[in-house]
């Protein structure tokens, strides 16, 4: 098959790496890709948020199957345009992608299907939002309804902080995404991510992960897109996963089908788990980044068969071949991230970094200049490894990091600490 992956980060590098291990793949194009992806696949320049542009490109290149990586093309309806033009696609329709593009929509689905989640209310003006905060007290969670690149959520520890967030959102800090604001009850517990392939009807779990959102060691400092992740997530035991499937995921899929917008693609459920009971924090309609890197490292080439089965509506007959292994990914970021950072610093040692079926350095934001890799983003590399234990995977990943020579970059030395027994690094 000729396969097109849309996206150009570490997630798409990991997807490309897994797809290429599957003999069904004849040709792989990634658009736009990055300098690391270009080492293993063809990269193409393309406006991936334009349905007509992607349809034309897929036609010209005799593409048989399109895998959509990020949420923006899904929210823009690129999967719909491709399907209308007769292409096989992995990823939900624009209507089903509302599970990520509108927080209020997801809350309505939870209410309609009885899925446990934080209590909530929606507001279109600041005064009524503030009245609600005053009546509820703090801590309380203030969210811009729409897509805000992971920045539209404020956990307010005081009423005045909540007021500030409400004014900020209605004041246009997130553009149209903040035209409506969702205010939620603050949930206690431990967070974990659950990844489920869906074909419109059937839900097939393909793994669990936990990520580290804070920039600093000990989970301190500002929020980022994720500084590392590991799989499996110990807190998401089989019993918790079964409850999440029965109480949250399957009811969601049934409600989406009932609404006439069946969900096909990967559903990434952010769960808050307290005393063995999962509640939904949020859905994403794509793989997590960098969570995808640890999932692909563990699944290998079968990931493609599963993704393909989801796109063709064949998940009822699909099976995951589970290994009792662990994977970890450590993000190397440019100095200054998540604030302002420089681009263009040279990264050395990548050519000699060990790469096999148990460890691989996925590129999140690199470019090629004069035959050398240079940093081209905030999160730049995802050093990923697999092991029989999490400690073995962790040691393997940090061994690779030690062979990479990039003085202008930094990383956290404690990825996985919680699962490794708290504090141990
Ligand atoms: P979201 O973009 O909805 O995932 O929110 C970003 C982060 O905010 C989540 O990963 C949680 O850590 C936190 N969060 C969101 N909603 C809540 C909530 N209702 N209670 C506690 N923490 C939350
Ligand atoms: N790592 C968090 C996300 O992909 O949303």
PDB file of C-alpha atoms in Angstrom, residues 100-328:
ATOM      1  CA  UNK A 100     -11.528  17.398  21.283  1.00  0.00           C
ATOM      2  CA  UNK A 101     -12.447  20.673  19.596  1.00  0.00           C
ATOM      3  CA  UNK A 102     -15.273  21.498  22.028  1.00  0.00           C
ATOM      4  CA  UNK A 103     -15.037  20.812  25.748  1.00  0.00           C
ATOM      5  CA  UNK A 104     -18.738  21.599  26.227  1.00  0.00           C
ATOM      6  CA  UNK A 105     -19.623  19.039  23.531  1.00  0.00           C
ATOM      7  CA  UNK A 106     -17.668  16.330  25.370  1.00  0.00           C
ATOM      8  CA  UNK A 107     -19.380  17.240  28.629  1.00  0.00           C
ATOM      9  CA  UNK A 108     -22.785  16.932  26.932  1.00  0.00           C
ATOM     10  CA  UNK A 109     -21.825  13.495  25.620  1.00  0.00           C
ATOM     11  CA  UNK A 110     -20.789  12.469  29.151  1.00  0.00           C
ATOM     12  CA  UNK A 111     -24.086  13.689  30.572  1.00  0.00           C
ATOM     13  CA  UNK A 112     -26.118  11.955  27.863  1.00  0.00           C
ATOM     14  CA  UNK A 113     -24.263   8.665  28.280  1.00  0.00           C
ATOM     15  CA  UNK A 114     -23.846   8.738  32.061  1.00  0.00           C
ATOM     16  CA  UNK A 115     -20.025   8.745  31.870  1.00  0.00           C
ATOM     17  CA  UNK A 116     -18.398   9.890  35.143  1.00  0.00           C
ATOM     18  CA  UNK A 117     -16.644  13.285  34.822  1.00  0.00           C
ATOM     19  CA  UNK A 118     -16.266  16.527  36.789  1.00  0.00           C
ATOM     20  CA  UNK A 119     -19.444  18.546  37.383  1.00  0.00           C
ATOM     21  CA  UNK A 120     -19.594  21.453  34.936  1.00  0.00           C
ATOM     22  CA  UNK A 121     -21.392  24.497  33.561  1.00  0.00           C
ATOM     23  CA  UNK A 122     -20.945  26.583  30.390  1.00  0.00           C
ATOM     24  CA  UNK A 123     -20.938  30.371  30.050  1.00  0.00           C
ATOM     25  CA  UNK A 124     -20.912  32.928  27.269  1.00  0.00           C
ATOM     26  CA  UNK A 125     -20.337  35.980  29.469  1.00  0.00           C
ATOM     27  CA  UNK A 126     -17.958  36.824  32.299  1.00  0.00           C
ATOM     28  CA  UNK A 127     -20.529  37.997  34.864  1.00  0.00           C
ATOM     29  CA  UNK A 128     -22.470  34.731  34.991  1.00  0.00           C
ATOM     30  CA  UNK A 129     -19.214  32.711  34.999  1.00  0.00           C
ATOM     31  CA  UNK A 130     -17.996  34.703  37.995  1.00  0.00           C
ATOM     32  CA  UNK A 131     -21.300  34.285  39.821  1.00  0.00           C
ATOM     33  CA  UNK A 132     -20.915  30.527  39.369  1.00  0.00           C
ATOM     34  CA  UNK A 133     -17.354  30.634  40.737  1.00  0.00           C
ATOM     35  CA  UNK A 134     -18.498  32.670  43.724  1.00  0.00           C
ATOM     36  CA  UNK A 135     -21.204  30.145  44.505  1.00  0.00           C
ATOM     37  CA  UNK A 136     -18.862  27.135  44.059  1.00  0.00           C
ATOM     38  CA  UNK A 137     -15.598  28.354  45.626  1.00  0.00           C
ATOM     39  CA  UNK A 138     -12.029  27.269  44.770  1.00  0.00           C
ATOM     40  CA  UNK A 139     -10.166  25.214  43.657  1.00  0.00           C
ATOM     41  CA  UNK A 140     -12.084  25.302  40.398  1.00  0.00           C
ATOM     42  CA  UNK A 141     -11.123  24.677  36.772  1.00  0.00           C
ATOM     43  CA  UNK A 142     -11.667  27.263  34.021  1.00  0.00           C
ATOM     44  CA  UNK A 143     -11.453  26.088  30.376  1.00  0.00           C
ATOM     45  CA  UNK A 144     -11.730  27.792  27.006  1.00  0.00           C
ATOM     46  CA  UNK A 145     -14.245  25.683  25.049  1.00  0.00           C
ATOM     47  CA  UNK A 146     -12.259  25.365  21.813  1.00  0.00           C
ATOM     48  CA  UNK A 147      -8.794  24.269  20.688  1.00  0.00           C
ATOM     49  CA  UNK A 148      -6.121  26.348  22.437  1.00  0.00           C
ATOM     50  CA  UNK A 149      -2.951  24.328  21.782  1.00  0.00           C
ATOM     51  CA  UNK A 150      -3.113  22.780  25.272  1.00  0.00           C
ATOM     52  CA  UNK A 151      -3.062  26.202  26.956  1.00  0.00           C
ATOM     53  CA  UNK A 152      -6.755  26.882  27.504  1.00  0.00           C
ATOM     54  CA  UNK A 153      -7.061  25.285  30.965  1.00  0.00           C
ATOM     55  CA  UNK A 154      -6.517  27.105  34.267  1.00  0.00           C
ATOM     56  CA  UNK A 155      -6.647  25.282  37.596  1.00  0.00           C
ATOM     57  CA  UNK A 156      -7.616  28.220  39.819  1.00  0.00           C
ATOM     58  CA  UNK A 157      -6.677  27.829  43.475  1.00  0.00           C
ATOM     59  CA  UNK A 158      -8.544  30.974  44.519  1.00  0.00           C
ATOM     60  CA  UNK A 159     -11.672  32.822  43.447  1.00  0.00           C
ATOM     61  CA  UNK A 160      -9.611  35.817  42.299  1.00  0.00           C
ATOM     62  CA  UNK A 161      -7.424  33.582  40.136  1.00  0.00           C
ATOM     63  CA  UNK A 162     -10.597  32.129  38.604  1.00  0.00           C
ATOM     64  CA  UNK A 163     -11.950  35.648  37.926  1.00  0.00           C
ATOM     65  CA  UNK A 164      -8.668  36.552  36.249  1.00  0.00           C
ATOM     66  CA  UNK A 165      -8.846  33.462  33.998  1.00  0.00           C
ATOM     67  CA  UNK A 166     -12.467  34.197  33.067  1.00  0.00           C
ATOM     68  CA  UNK A 167     -11.638  37.806  32.134  1.00  0.00           C
ATOM     69  CA  UNK A 168      -8.615  36.606  30.181  1.00  0.00           C
ATOM     70  CA  UNK A 169     -10.613  34.078  28.152  1.00  0.00           C
ATOM     71  CA  UNK A 170     -13.556  36.369  27.420  1.00  0.00           C
ATOM     72  CA  UNK A 171     -11.024  39.105  26.692  1.00  0.00           C
ATOM     73  CA  UNK A 172      -9.855  37.090  23.691  1.00  0.00           C
ATOM     74  CA  UNK A 173      -6.648  35.464  25.017  1.00  0.00           C
ATOM     75  CA  UNK A 174      -7.513  32.324  23.027  1.00  0.00           C
ATOM     76  CA  UNK A 175      -9.431  34.003  20.212  1.00  0.00           C
ATOM     77  CA  UNK A 176     -12.640  32.232  19.205  1.00  0.00           C
ATOM     78  CA  UNK A 177     -11.697  29.224  21.354  1.00  0.00           C
ATOM     79  CA  UNK A 178     -12.596  31.324  24.409  1.00  0.00           C
ATOM     80  CA  UNK A 179     -15.936  32.669  23.168  1.00  0.00           C
ATOM     81  CA  UNK A 180     -17.493  30.065  25.424  1.00  0.00           C
ATOM     82  CA  UNK A 181     -16.012  29.046  28.792  1.00  0.00           C
ATOM     83  CA  UNK A 182     -16.551  25.775  30.632  1.00  0.00           C
ATOM     84  CA  UNK A 183     -16.188  25.827  34.417  1.00  0.00           C
ATOM     85  CA  UNK A 184     -15.540  22.506  36.120  1.00  0.00           C
ATOM     86  CA  UNK A 185     -15.342  20.981  39.540  1.00  0.00           C
ATOM     87  CA  UNK A 186     -11.710  20.255  40.503  1.00  0.00           C
ATOM     88  CA  UNK A 187     -11.059  16.501  40.576  1.00  0.00           C
ATOM     89  CA  UNK A 188      -8.584  14.840  42.935  1.00  0.00           C
ATOM     90  CA  UNK A 189      -6.657  11.724  41.971  1.00  0.00           C
ATOM     91  CA  UNK A 190      -3.860  10.506  39.723  1.00  0.00           C
ATOM     92  CA  UNK A 191      -3.984  11.114  35.966  1.00  0.00           C
ATOM     93  CA  UNK A 192      -3.289   8.555  33.267  1.00  0.00           C
ATOM     94  CA  UNK A 193      -3.976   8.270  29.559  1.00  0.00           C
ATOM     95  CA  UNK A 194      -5.876   5.435  27.902  1.00  0.00           C
ATOM     96  CA  UNK A 195      -5.640   4.876  24.143  1.00  0.00           C
ATOM     97  CA  UNK A 196      -8.458   3.107  22.349  1.00  0.00           C
ATOM     98  CA  UNK A 197      -8.854   2.379  18.655  1.00  0.00           C
ATOM     99  CA  UNK A 198     -12.430   2.801  17.430  1.00  0.00           C
ATOM    100  CA  UNK A 199     -14.082   1.853  14.146  1.00  0.00           C
ATOM    101  CA  UNK A 200     -17.403   3.555  14.765  1.00  0.00           C
ATOM    102  CA  UNK A 201     -18.736   0.689  16.886  1.00  0.00           C
ATOM    103  CA  UNK A 202     -16.006  -1.435  18.422  1.00  0.00           C
ATOM    104  CA  UNK A 203     -13.463  -0.194  20.987  1.00  0.00           C
ATOM    105  CA  UNK A 204     -10.031  -1.850  21.083  1.00  0.00           C
ATOM    106  CA  UNK A 205      -7.625  -0.697  23.832  1.00  0.00           C
ATOM    107  CA  UNK A 206      -4.040  -0.449  22.591  1.00  0.00           C
ATOM    108  CA  UNK A 207      -2.216   0.806  25.638  1.00  0.00           C
ATOM    109  CA  UNK A 208      -1.895   3.134  28.588  1.00  0.00           C
ATOM    110  CA  UNK A 209       0.646   5.855  29.373  1.00  0.00           C
ATOM    111  CA  UNK A 210       1.485   8.631  31.763  1.00  0.00           C
ATOM    112  CA  UNK A 211       3.272  11.805  30.797  1.00  0.00           C
ATOM    113  CA  UNK A 212       5.169  14.548  32.591  1.00  0.00           C
ATOM    114  CA  UNK A 213       3.651  17.909  31.681  1.00  0.00           C
ATOM    115  CA  UNK A 214       5.826  20.177  33.842  1.00  0.00           C
ATOM    116  CA  UNK A 215       9.161  21.368  32.526  1.00  0.00           C
ATOM    117  CA  UNK A 216      11.169  20.753  35.698  1.00  0.00           C
ATOM    118  CA  UNK A 217      12.320  17.721  37.632  1.00  0.00           C
ATOM    119  CA  UNK A 218       9.975  16.586  40.406  1.00  0.00           C
ATOM    120  CA  UNK A 219       7.095  17.786  38.161  1.00  0.00           C
ATOM    121  CA  UNK A 220       7.705  21.476  38.892  1.00  0.00           C
ATOM    122  CA  UNK A 221       7.652  24.664  36.806  1.00  0.00           C
ATOM    123  CA  UNK A 222       5.507  25.707  33.838  1.00  0.00           C
ATOM    124  CA  UNK A 223       3.351  23.357  31.786  1.00  0.00           C
ATOM    125  CA  UNK A 224       4.673  22.026  28.481  1.00  0.00           C
ATOM    126  CA  UNK A 225       3.344  19.772  25.730  1.00  0.00           C
ATOM    127  CA  UNK A 226       4.994  16.909  27.655  1.00  0.00           C
ATOM    128  CA  UNK A 227       8.613  16.326  28.699  1.00  0.00           C
ATOM    129  CA  UNK A 228       8.444  12.547  28.648  1.00  0.00           C
ATOM    130  CA  UNK A 229       6.120   9.579  28.979  1.00  0.00           C
ATOM    131  CA  UNK A 230       6.079   5.912  29.856  1.00  0.00           C
ATOM    132  CA  UNK A 231       3.875   2.930  29.137  1.00  0.00           C
ATOM    133  CA  UNK A 232       2.141   1.078  30.724  1.00  0.00           C
ATOM    134  CA  UNK A 233       0.662   3.340  33.404  1.00  0.00           C
ATOM    135  CA  UNK A 234       0.660   1.295  36.639  1.00  0.00           C
ATOM    136  CA  UNK A 235      -2.363   3.184  38.008  1.00  0.00           C
ATOM    137  CA  UNK A 236      -4.436   2.118  35.002  1.00  0.00           C
ATOM    138  CA  UNK A 237      -4.751  -1.511  36.089  1.00  0.00           C
ATOM    139  CA  UNK A 238      -6.822  -4.007  34.103  1.00  0.00           C
ATOM    140  CA  UNK A 239      -9.711  -3.490  36.507  1.00  0.00           C
ATOM    141  CA  UNK A 240      -9.587   0.321  36.106  1.00  0.00           C
ATOM    142  CA  UNK A 241      -9.281  -0.042  32.318  1.00  0.00           C
ATOM    143  CA  UNK A 242     -12.325  -2.339  32.232  1.00  0.00           C
ATOM    144  CA  UNK A 243     -14.327   0.190  34.246  1.00  0.00           C
ATOM    145  CA  UNK A 244     -13.187   3.014  31.937  1.00  0.00           C
ATOM    146  CA  UNK A 245     -14.258   0.993  28.887  1.00  0.00           C
ATOM    147  CA  UNK A 246     -17.648   0.089  30.307  1.00  0.00           C
ATOM    148  CA  UNK A 247     -18.491   3.363  32.051  1.00  0.00           C
ATOM    149  CA  UNK A 248     -16.861   5.957  29.768  1.00  0.00           C
ATOM    150  CA  UNK A 249     -15.541   4.777  26.379  1.00  0.00           C
ATOM    151  CA  UNK A 250     -18.282   2.414  25.161  1.00  0.00           C
ATOM    152  CA  UNK A 251     -21.109   4.731  26.294  1.00  0.00           C
ATOM    153  CA  UNK A 252     -19.361   7.584  24.432  1.00  0.00           C
ATOM    154  CA  UNK A 253     -19.097   5.532  21.229  1.00  0.00           C
ATOM    155  CA  UNK A 254     -22.748   4.494  21.503  1.00  0.00           C
ATOM    156  CA  UNK A 255     -23.854   8.117  21.979  1.00  0.00           C
ATOM    157  CA  UNK A 256     -21.706   9.294  19.030  1.00  0.00           C
ATOM    158  CA  UNK A 257     -23.279   6.601  16.835  1.00  0.00           C
ATOM    159  CA  UNK A 258     -26.767   7.538  18.062  1.00  0.00           C
ATOM    160  CA  UNK A 259     -26.098  11.163  17.070  1.00  0.00           C
ATOM    161  CA  UNK A 260     -25.196   9.999  13.550  1.00  0.00           C
ATOM    162  CA  UNK A 261     -21.514  10.914  14.003  1.00  0.00           C
ATOM    163  CA  UNK A 262     -19.804   7.570  14.722  1.00  0.00           C
ATOM    164  CA  UNK A 263     -16.250   7.886  16.010  1.00  0.00           C
ATOM    165  CA  UNK A 264     -13.443   6.301  13.971  1.00  0.00           C
ATOM    166  CA  UNK A 265      -9.788   6.762  14.858  1.00  0.00           C
ATOM    167  CA  UNK A 266      -7.864   6.701  18.099  1.00  0.00           C
ATOM    168  CA  UNK A 267      -9.608   8.011  21.179  1.00  0.00           C
ATOM    169  CA  UNK A 268      -7.170   9.322  23.757  1.00  0.00           C
ATOM    170  CA  UNK A 269      -8.961   9.449  27.094  1.00  0.00           C
ATOM    171  CA  UNK A 270      -7.362  11.514  29.848  1.00  0.00           C
ATOM    172  CA  UNK A 271      -8.587   9.908  33.076  1.00  0.00           C
ATOM    173  CA  UNK A 272      -8.478  10.971  36.717  1.00  0.00           C
ATOM    174  CA  UNK A 273      -8.316   7.887  38.901  1.00  0.00           C
ATOM    175  CA  UNK A 274      -9.216   7.963  42.566  1.00  0.00           C
ATOM    176  CA  UNK A 275      -9.679   4.812  44.688  1.00  0.00           C
ATOM    177  CA  UNK A 276      -9.861   2.659  41.561  1.00  0.00           C
ATOM    178  CA  UNK A 277     -12.633   4.752  39.987  1.00  0.00           C
ATOM    179  CA  UNK A 278     -11.863   6.495  36.665  1.00  0.00           C
ATOM    180  CA  UNK A 279     -13.439   9.804  35.678  1.00  0.00           C
ATOM    181  CA  UNK A 280     -12.978  11.532  32.318  1.00  0.00           C
ATOM    182  CA  UNK A 281     -10.812  14.675  32.287  1.00  0.00           C
ATOM    183  CA  UNK A 282     -10.856  15.127  28.521  1.00  0.00           C
ATOM    184  CA  UNK A 283     -10.794  13.395  25.179  1.00  0.00           C
ATOM    185  CA  UNK A 284      -8.313  13.956  22.395  1.00  0.00           C
ATOM    186  CA  UNK A 285      -9.069  12.645  18.920  1.00  0.00           C
ATOM    187  CA  UNK A 286      -5.473  11.728  18.062  1.00  0.00           C
ATOM    188  CA  UNK A 287      -2.495  10.003  19.603  1.00  0.00           C
ATOM    189  CA  UNK A 288      -0.734  11.884  22.418  1.00  0.00           C
ATOM    190  CA  UNK A 289       2.625  13.402  21.712  1.00  0.00           C
ATOM    191  CA  UNK A 290       4.949  12.040  23.210  1.00  0.00           C
ATOM    192  CA  UNK A 291       2.671   9.187  24.405  1.00  0.00           C
ATOM    193  CA  UNK A 292       2.438   7.816  20.847  1.00  0.00           C
ATOM    194  CA  UNK A 293       6.194   7.238  20.851  1.00  0.00           C
ATOM    195  CA  UNK A 294       6.026   4.777  23.761  1.00  0.00           C
ATOM    196  CA  UNK A 295       2.920   3.059  22.365  1.00  0.00           C
ATOM    197  CA  UNK A 296       4.530   2.547  18.937  1.00  0.00           C
ATOM    198  CA  UNK A 297       7.772   1.349  20.536  1.00  0.00           C
ATOM    199  CA  UNK A 298       5.793  -1.371  22.320  1.00  0.00           C
ATOM    200  CA  UNK A 299       3.415  -2.326  19.483  1.00  0.00           C
ATOM    201  CA  UNK A 300       5.888  -2.231  16.572  1.00  0.00           C
ATOM    202  CA  UNK A 301       4.636  -3.243  13.108  1.00  0.00           C
ATOM    203  CA  UNK A 302       1.289  -4.618  14.356  1.00  0.00           C
ATOM    204  CA  UNK A 303       0.268  -1.012  15.052  1.00  0.00           C
ATOM    205  CA  UNK A 304      -0.310  -0.612  11.323  1.00  0.00           C
ATOM    206  CA  UNK A 305      -2.594  -3.674  11.107  1.00  0.00           C
ATOM    207  CA  UNK A 306      -4.652  -2.334  14.009  1.00  0.00           C
ATOM    208  CA  UNK A 307      -4.901   1.196  12.593  1.00  0.00           C
ATOM    209  CA  UNK A 308      -5.822  -0.234   9.196  1.00  0.00           C
ATOM    210  CA  UNK A 309      -8.507  -2.474  10.770  1.00  0.00           C
ATOM    211  CA  UNK A 310      -9.960   0.569  12.583  1.00  0.00           C
ATOM    212  CA  UNK A 311     -10.175   2.515   9.310  1.00  0.00           C
ATOM    213  CA  UNK A 312     -11.845  -0.429   7.521  1.00  0.00           C
ATOM    214  CA  UNK A 313     -14.335  -1.183  10.323  1.00  0.00           C
ATOM    215  CA  UNK A 314     -12.766  -4.558  11.141  1.00  0.00           C
ATOM    216  CA  UNK A 315     -11.835  -4.107  14.802  1.00  0.00           C
ATOM    217  CA  UNK A 316     -14.222  -6.860  15.963  1.00  0.00           C
ATOM    218  CA  UNK A 317     -11.779  -9.392  14.511  1.00  0.00           C
ATOM    219  CA  UNK A 318      -8.553  -7.548  15.480  1.00  0.00           C
ATOM    220  CA  UNK A 319      -6.355  -8.687  18.365  1.00  0.00           C
ATOM    221  CA  UNK A 320      -3.448  -6.936  20.075  1.00  0.00           C
ATOM    222  CA  UNK A 321      -0.399  -9.088  20.612  1.00  0.00           C
ATOM    223  CA  UNK A 322       0.598  -7.884  24.063  1.00  0.00           C
ATOM    224  CA  UNK A 323       4.117  -8.093  25.415  1.00  0.00           C
ATOM    225  CA  UNK A 324       4.727  -7.582  29.125  1.00  0.00           C
ATOM    226  CA  UNK A 325       7.340  -4.920  28.403  1.00  0.00           C
ATOM    227  CA  UNK A 326       7.749  -1.239  29.263  1.00  0.00           C
ATOM    228  CA  UNK A 327       8.725   1.788  27.211  1.00  0.00           C
ATOM    229  CA  UNK A 328       9.856   5.279  28.074  1.00  0.00           C
TER     230      UNK A 328
END
